[in-house]
XYZ file of C-alpha atoms in Angstrom:
477
model
C 11.684 -36.902 -9.588
C 13.660 -37.142 -6.428
C 13.145 -36.056 -3.234
C 14.551 -33.395 -2.191
C 16.818 -33.352 0.889
C 15.744 -29.647 1.870
C 17.656 -30.263 5.162
C 20.565 -30.403 3.020
C 19.639 -27.341 0.733
C 19.367 -25.518 4.607
C 22.654 -26.721 5.845
C 24.488 -25.276 2.849
C 22.684 -21.891 2.917
C 23.482 -21.320 6.325
C 27.039 -22.479 5.970
C 27.360 -19.973 2.982
C 25.532 -17.418 4.418
C 27.645 -17.637 8.219
C 30.655 -16.876 5.682
C 29.084 -13.353 5.462
C 29.378 -13.597 1.598
C 25.858 -12.281 1.418
C 26.391 -9.685 3.556
C 28.669 -8.123 0.784
C 27.128 -5.112 -1.024
C 29.163 -6.687 -4.379
C 28.023 -10.031 -4.003
C 24.428 -8.719 -3.824
C 25.444 -6.240 -6.665
C 26.380 -9.108 -8.574
C 23.168 -11.376 -7.904
C 20.891 -8.721 -9.051
C 22.729 -8.169 -12.258
C 22.663 -11.561 -13.077
C 18.854 -11.516 -12.555
C 18.653 -9.001 -15.068
C 20.582 -10.709 -17.236
C 17.960 -13.298 -17.102
C 15.514 -11.293 -18.047
C 17.289 -9.352 -20.888
C 19.099 -12.324 -22.419
C 16.202 -15.237 -22.276
C 13.012 -13.190 -22.914
C 11.901 -15.618 -25.816
C 12.140 -18.632 -23.585
C 10.153 -16.921 -20.821
C 7.691 -16.115 -22.747
C 7.271 -19.375 -24.206
C 7.264 -20.687 -20.847
C 4.308 -18.206 -19.940
C 2.801 -19.272 -23.258
C 2.770 -22.755 -22.364
C 1.507 -22.443 -18.540
C -1.240 -19.807 -19.165
C -1.306 -19.110 -23.092
C -0.266 -15.475 -21.873
C -0.423 -12.705 -24.530
C 3.293 -11.771 -25.685
C 2.443 -8.089 -24.665
C 1.034 -9.204 -21.182
C 4.078 -11.471 -20.692
C 6.175 -8.211 -21.305
C 4.524 -5.526 -19.495
C 3.469 -7.466 -16.250
C 6.142 -9.789 -15.979
C 9.394 -8.790 -17.459
C 9.351 -5.403 -17.585
C 8.420 -5.126 -14.416
C 10.866 -7.379 -12.857
C 13.795 -5.344 -14.199
C 12.284 -2.825 -13.223
C 12.471 -3.861 -9.591
C 15.657 -5.001 -10.170
C 17.116 -1.990 -11.472
C 15.630 -0.263 -8.852
C 17.100 -2.193 -6.381
C 20.026 -1.959 -7.864
C 20.434 1.896 -7.615
C 19.205 2.284 -4.403
C 21.021 -0.264 -2.391
C 24.284 1.503 -0.915
C 21.172 4.393 0.563
C 18.832 1.603 2.092
C 21.928 -0.233 3.349
C 23.372 2.690 5.020
C 22.512 2.870 8.312
C 19.699 5.452 9.936
C 21.038 7.803 12.876
C 18.461 8.420 14.990
C 17.938 10.921 17.866
C 19.030 10.091 21.331
C 17.609 11.122 24.897
C 18.736 13.238 28.120
C 18.630 9.450 29.878
C 21.307 8.265 27.613
C 23.170 11.172 27.335
C 26.007 11.122 25.850
C 25.148 8.547 23.292
C 24.864 8.048 19.538
C 22.312 5.632 17.898
C 21.412 4.230 15.058
C 19.030 1.355 13.628
C 21.434 -0.805 11.407
C 19.121 -2.841 8.448
C 20.333 -6.918 8.659
C 19.326 -9.511 6.588
C 17.312 -12.058 8.566
C 19.218 -15.088 7.027
C 17.880 -17.856 5.195
C 14.745 -17.336 4.099
C 12.001 -19.262 2.067
C 10.142 -17.643 -1.141
C 6.943 -19.855 -2.387
C 5.575 -18.391 -5.099
C 2.398 -18.323 -6.951
C 1.021 -19.695 -10.701
C -0.862 -16.867 -11.786
C 2.413 -14.539 -12.547
C 4.897 -17.389 -12.027
C 8.103 -15.488 -13.269
C 7.278 -12.022 -11.411
C 5.773 -13.294 -8.399
C 8.477 -15.566 -8.364
C 11.501 -13.182 -8.490
C 10.104 -9.843 -7.172
C 10.489 -10.876 -3.846
C 13.827 -12.800 -4.340
C 15.236 -9.358 -5.610
C 14.351 -8.395 -1.987
C 15.796 -10.736 -0.210
C 19.152 -10.853 -2.349
C 19.376 -6.859 -2.088
C 18.660 -7.307 1.840
C 21.510 -10.075 1.626
C 19.907 -13.347 2.635
C 20.593 -16.662 1.531
C 17.400 -17.464 -0.373
C 15.201 -20.653 -1.251
C 13.024 -20.057 -4.565
C 9.746 -22.680 -4.442
C 8.237 -22.025 -7.742
C 4.438 -23.015 -8.240
C 3.460 -26.696 -9.793
C 0.711 -25.067 -11.223
C 3.021 -23.301 -13.882
C 5.425 -26.032 -14.632
C 6.929 -24.273 -17.770
C 8.204 -21.495 -16.033
C 8.821 -23.691 -12.702
C 11.389 -25.603 -15.015
C 12.926 -22.945 -16.323
C 13.513 -20.583 -13.526
C 15.285 -23.210 -11.926
C 17.796 -23.773 -15.525
C 18.358 -19.918 -15.263
C 18.857 -19.509 -11.700
C 21.009 -22.308 -11.443
C 23.037 -21.196 -14.667
C 23.222 -17.510 -13.470
C 22.820 -17.329 -9.691
C 25.181 -18.318 -7.135
C 23.765 -21.753 -6.047
C 25.846 -21.881 -3.107
C 23.386 -19.241 -1.796
C 19.915 -19.196 -3.953
C 18.338 -22.465 -4.559
C 15.464 -23.202 -6.672
C 13.187 -25.916 -5.537
C 10.408 -27.391 -7.532
C 7.920 -30.011 -7.215
C 4.678 -30.391 -6.029
C 2.851 -30.755 -2.093
C 5.885 -33.105 -0.637
C 8.502 -30.972 -1.756
C 6.679 -28.089 -0.219
C 5.863 -29.629 3.070
C 9.365 -30.995 2.978
C 10.632 -27.193 2.927
C 7.983 -26.074 5.751
C 9.623 -28.430 8.064
C 12.460 -26.996 8.153
C 13.760 -24.160 10.268
C 13.955 -20.478 8.055
C 14.379 -16.979 9.223
C 11.954 -16.001 7.341
C 8.794 -16.813 5.129
C 7.427 -14.994 1.716
C 4.436 -16.777 0.457
C 2.442 -16.030 -2.228
C -0.932 -17.594 -2.588
C -4.491 -17.960 -1.171
C -5.430 -18.155 2.151
C -5.919 -21.866 2.957
C -2.422 -22.675 2.246
C -1.252 -19.328 4.206
C -2.764 -20.839 6.861
C -0.512 -23.870 6.376
C 2.551 -21.823 6.084
C 1.685 -19.371 8.841
C 1.244 -22.945 10.960
C 4.677 -24.245 10.278
C 6.257 -20.950 10.762
C 5.205 -21.030 14.182
C 7.040 -24.539 15.410
C 10.095 -22.075 14.834
C 8.726 -18.629 15.615
C 9.688 -17.529 11.992
C 8.604 -14.484 10.763
C 6.144 -14.199 7.312
C 4.665 -12.412 4.943
C 1.331 -13.653 3.151
C 0.276 -12.240 0.047
C -2.619 -13.149 -0.467
C -5.917 -12.799 -2.182
C -9.932 -11.421 -1.724
C -12.931 -10.156 -3.106
C -11.306 -6.651 -4.545
C -14.278 -4.241 -5.062
C -14.842 -2.059 -7.514
C -17.321 1.084 -7.183
C -18.507 2.902 -10.096
C -20.100 6.414 -9.168
C -22.382 7.944 -11.812
C -20.253 11.351 -12.513
C -17.471 9.996 -14.465
C -15.863 9.641 -18.027
C -17.691 6.307 -18.355
C -16.333 5.017 -21.509
C -12.293 5.328 -19.743
C -13.320 3.876 -16.444
C -14.885 0.622 -18.496
C -12.100 0.302 -20.355
C -9.728 0.814 -17.399
C -11.766 -1.824 -15.483
C -11.733 -4.237 -18.745
C -7.940 -3.849 -18.564
C -8.048 -4.542 -14.991
C -9.928 -7.569 -14.996
C -9.802 -9.490 -18.308
C -6.459 -7.930 -19.549
C -4.649 -9.027 -16.470
C -4.335 -12.957 -16.828
C -8.251 -13.265 -17.597
C -9.366 -12.077 -14.023
C -6.545 -14.986 -12.600
C -4.610 -12.135 -10.811
C -4.835 -11.501 -7.109
C -5.871 -7.980 -7.565
C -8.755 -8.541 -10.036
C -11.741 -6.599 -9.947
C -13.493 -9.204 -8.399
C -17.141 -7.078 -8.200
C -18.564 -3.736 -9.248
C -20.593 -2.048 -7.101
C -22.581 0.614 -8.507
C -26.551 2.280 -8.518
C -29.453 0.842 -10.043
C -30.000 4.175 -11.976
C -26.242 3.721 -13.443
C -26.492 -0.206 -14.240
C -27.836 0.328 -17.482
C -25.381 3.079 -18.993
C -23.052 0.768 -17.451
C -23.743 -2.265 -18.502
C -23.854 -1.041 -22.366
C -20.482 0.717 -22.361
C -18.842 -2.544 -21.173
C -20.309 -4.586 -23.440
C -19.398 -2.015 -26.665
C -15.731 -2.285 -25.559
C -15.115 -6.021 -24.704
C -16.324 -6.575 -27.818
C -14.061 -4.157 -29.668
C -11.459 -5.619 -27.516
C -12.078 -9.242 -27.950
C -14.336 -9.570 -30.905
C -17.448 -11.249 -31.557
C -16.534 -14.260 -30.087
C -13.709 -13.810 -27.708
C -12.764 -17.916 -27.249
C -11.058 -17.338 -30.514
C -9.125 -14.496 -28.935
C -5.564 -14.175 -29.075
C -5.502 -11.292 -26.413
C -6.726 -13.350 -23.669
C -5.166 -15.851 -21.299
C -6.944 -19.392 -20.901
C -7.562 -20.661 -17.306
C -4.628 -22.045 -16.256
C -6.175 -25.955 -15.693
C -8.552 -28.562 -15.676
C -9.214 -27.535 -11.916
C -9.607 -24.511 -11.994
C -12.163 -24.237 -15.567
C -14.575 -26.852 -13.206
C -14.145 -24.503 -10.396
C -15.298 -21.347 -12.110
C -17.768 -23.288 -13.943
C -19.687 -24.497 -10.613
C -19.527 -20.473 -9.838
C -21.903 -20.656 -12.873
C -23.770 -23.299 -12.789
C -25.078 -22.546 -9.092
C -29.046 -22.274 -9.874
C -28.727 -19.090 -7.604
C -26.661 -17.297 -10.654
C -27.688 -19.386 -13.913
C -30.265 -16.809 -14.770
C -28.399 -13.825 -13.977
C -25.787 -13.746 -16.932
C -26.043 -10.656 -19.031
C -22.871 -10.986 -21.176
C -20.545 -13.632 -22.296
C -20.359 -17.016 -20.380
C -19.496 -19.073 -23.058
C -16.846 -21.868 -21.928
C -14.562 -24.483 -24.017
C -13.433 -26.888 -21.718
C -11.087 -28.674 -24.583
C -9.033 -25.275 -25.209
C -9.732 -24.012 -21.018
C -11.398 -21.341 -21.958
C -13.814 -19.307 -20.572
C -15.460 -15.817 -22.471
C -15.216 -12.562 -20.159
C -19.056 -12.654 -18.382
C -21.043 -10.310 -16.648
C -23.555 -11.091 -14.185
C -26.107 -8.526 -12.894
C -27.790 -8.340 -9.289
C -26.618 -12.263 -7.796
C -27.278 -13.160 -4.497
C -25.105 -12.345 -1.581
C -25.260 -16.091 -0.706
C -24.397 -17.167 -4.044
C -21.133 -19.261 -4.122
C -19.814 -16.518 -6.656
C -20.072 -13.689 -3.907
C -18.829 -16.389 -1.223
C -14.737 -16.989 -2.729
C -12.814 -14.944 -4.370
C -13.350 -15.571 -8.219
C -10.242 -15.731 -9.754
C -11.379 -15.798 -13.235
C -13.159 -14.288 -16.058
C -16.576 -13.684 -14.052
C -17.696 -10.138 -12.830
C -20.528 -9.836 -10.807
C -22.709 -6.393 -11.057
C -24.355 -5.578 -7.577
C -26.844 -2.782 -7.388
C -27.472 -0.230 -4.422
C -29.863 2.540 -3.726
C -27.379 5.331 -3.509
C -23.696 4.854 -4.345
C -22.368 5.662 -0.406
C -24.000 2.354 0.486
C -21.427 0.435 -1.247
C -18.710 1.296 2.042
C -20.938 -0.390 4.371
C -21.558 -3.360 2.203
C -17.759 -3.645 1.424
C -16.482 -3.015 5.014
C -19.259 -5.762 6.160
C -16.864 -8.501 4.384
C -13.469 -9.305 4.515
C -10.633 -6.805 3.936
C -9.812 -7.407 0.233
C -6.584 -7.045 -1.116
C -7.716 -3.754 -3.117
C -10.147 -2.033 -3.723
C -11.268 0.378 -6.561
C -13.342 3.675 -7.018
C -14.525 5.354 -10.241
C -15.875 9.034 -9.387
C -15.631 12.436 -9.788
C -16.773 13.410 -6.173
C -14.333 14.604 -3.906
C -16.361 13.947 -0.970
C -17.293 10.221 -1.774
C -13.147 9.807 -2.466
C -12.426 10.950 1.073
C -14.823 8.577 2.570
C -14.186 6.000 0.359
C -10.019 6.573 1.518
C -10.656 7.082 5.365
C -13.129 4.680 6.072
C -12.536 1.069 3.599
C -9.425 -1.390 4.791
C -8.254 -2.870 2.050
C -4.743 -3.959 1.318
C -4.343 -0.755 -1.280
C -6.947 1.480 -2.423
C -7.133 3.440 -5.859
C -8.961 6.222 -7.243
C -10.265 6.297 -10.726
C -8.510 3.127 -12.545
C -7.713 -0.614 -11.061
C -4.269 -2.934 -10.579
C -1.809 0.341 -11.552
C -0.927 0.185 -7.809
C 0.518 -2.554 -8.012
C 3.212 -1.053 -10.365
C 3.886 1.844 -8.283
C 7.580 1.118 -6.431
C 6.804 3.770 -4.005
C 4.286 2.166 -2.451
C 3.918 -1.019 -0.106
C 2.159 -3.918 -1.786
C 0.320 -6.015 0.537
C -2.737 -6.860 2.218
C -4.490 -6.838 5.326
C -6.870 -9.353 7.886
C -7.727 -11.710 5.207
C -6.020 -10.626 2.054
C -2.662 -10.880 3.778
C 0.509 -9.504 6.044
C 3.160 -7.897 5.903
C 4.027 -6.064 2.436
C 7.064 -5.690 -0.690
C 8.201 -3.491 -3.476
C 10.888 -1.578 -3.989
C 12.474 -0.738 -0.963
C 9.662 -1.914 1.207
C 10.773 -5.213 -0.650
C 14.645 -4.644 0.974
C 12.909 -3.731 4.314
C 10.578 -7.507 4.352
C 13.675 -9.022 4.096
C 15.508 -7.023 6.727
C 15.868 -6.878 10.454
C 15.984 -3.034 12.078
C 19.000 -3.772 14.265
C 18.739 -1.056 17.057
C 22.564 0.184 18.023
C 23.135 2.369 20.638
C 26.922 4.185 21.290
C 27.906 5.673 24.521
C 31.587 6.673 25.893
C 33.139 6.222 29.054
C 32.268 9.576 30.237
C 28.770 10.890 31.483
C 28.287 8.442 33.886
C 25.699 9.080 36.103
C 26.056 8.005 39.960
C 22.633 8.333 40.636
C 21.487 5.306 38.397
C 23.683 2.891 40.931
C 22.752 1.277 44.502
C 22.410 2.449 47.423
C 19.062 4.538 46.178
C 19.212 7.366 48.717
C 16.297 10.170 48.249
C 18.858 12.763 46.889
C 19.519 10.044 43.880
C 15.711 9.400 43.926
C 14.637 12.807 43.677
C 17.213 13.327 40.803
C 15.936 10.486 38.779
C 12.468 11.239 38.965
C 13.141 14.836 37.893
C 15.894 13.385 34.960
C 12.809 11.007 33.331
C 10.243 13.426 33.710
C 12.120 16.150 32.043
C 11.995 18.471 34.836
C 14.819 20.593 34.197
C 14.484 22.765 37.214
C 14.017 19.492 39.475
C 16.840 18.429 38.349
C 19.143 21.716 38.782
C 17.299 21.516 42.607
C 18.686 17.651 42.757
C 22.089 18.323 41.295
C 22.853 21.369 43.739
C 21.108 19.284 46.631
C 18.048 22.057 47.419
């Protein structure tokens, strides 16, 4: 593959952006409709690519990637005029008479670097926001999902306006070349290590960034719950989402010593119902994306501190890159599996004396992208929402907040910065420009030198909101 000429691509997109084409409402609509056509007319091609990259079940391909992308696109098309409309705001006595508004304007030429675990959705969802906001955009899909990257490059090249929307394939050299350019905004989805590289590159040009990272998302399980429903929802969020290879996948469970036997029994029962006696042969579980990640996960399992902590699963098939749903009990806090984001089908369960202790445990660690609580206790729920700092919280379920377009999706601290989805995607790629309008009337002499004592009294009264003092100053009292 020839090395990408990143400088030439950016130059071409800047020329397009400077022409004003991308700011046009009709252009934005045409490009969003083109994205919809891609999803509607090439579903099989997209599913085949996702299956090639991750052996992702067809249902997951459609529900978690294609359908969510289409929903995002349709939502943007429906709301775009309202989002683009300037927002009228109040003015003060200081600027009277005047009017003011906030005008959303595109940043300009933006870069979207996406991840491999949901390579279709995580590529196009930010692009939808960038287009809706009126930007020219370069998409860099993940080379770890090469089939999906290739499909995206082909289809966007066929359907989209390539003078304003480009796909750049490749690996580290291509990403490095792109990051050397001056962008007006960078949107990165991935891990914290690369996130720091992206941020350092952006800092050279004072480029704003959105970083969608990950973290160890905890699940707190209380005892006063519908255990069967809770367990099914935990399994769906962990193994039913890319076999744990998801940024908001439950990373570990915290429950009480008293509750753990019932929880374990329920999880084992439901896992067998879902994936059978030999989950490695199940067609409903995604494989590990590549050999590197398989060996990384195997290293977590083979750690001497946890090797005897497996209470369910643990089977591996290196040839087919499959790891069965695996539960570990009471792993040490200093073990490898508790030090880094798992991003796979391994799920530790930690026990505490009382469920309230879980809040202190979570807060002693880096802020996660998501935190989940299963409880029927309203007091505990309120305490959890009040005291846990995470990108997002979900009570009595997992991962579904991702699909709620009225909520911002993003991290905090180590789990990222900035957010998107729905209107928040539009805002992520828009600068809120302040506009104040005045007529030539209503000019106040006290604003200008020489600054006499009378003028000082008048301006102090005006700025302090002292109406009586203002009247006195005007009357010369």
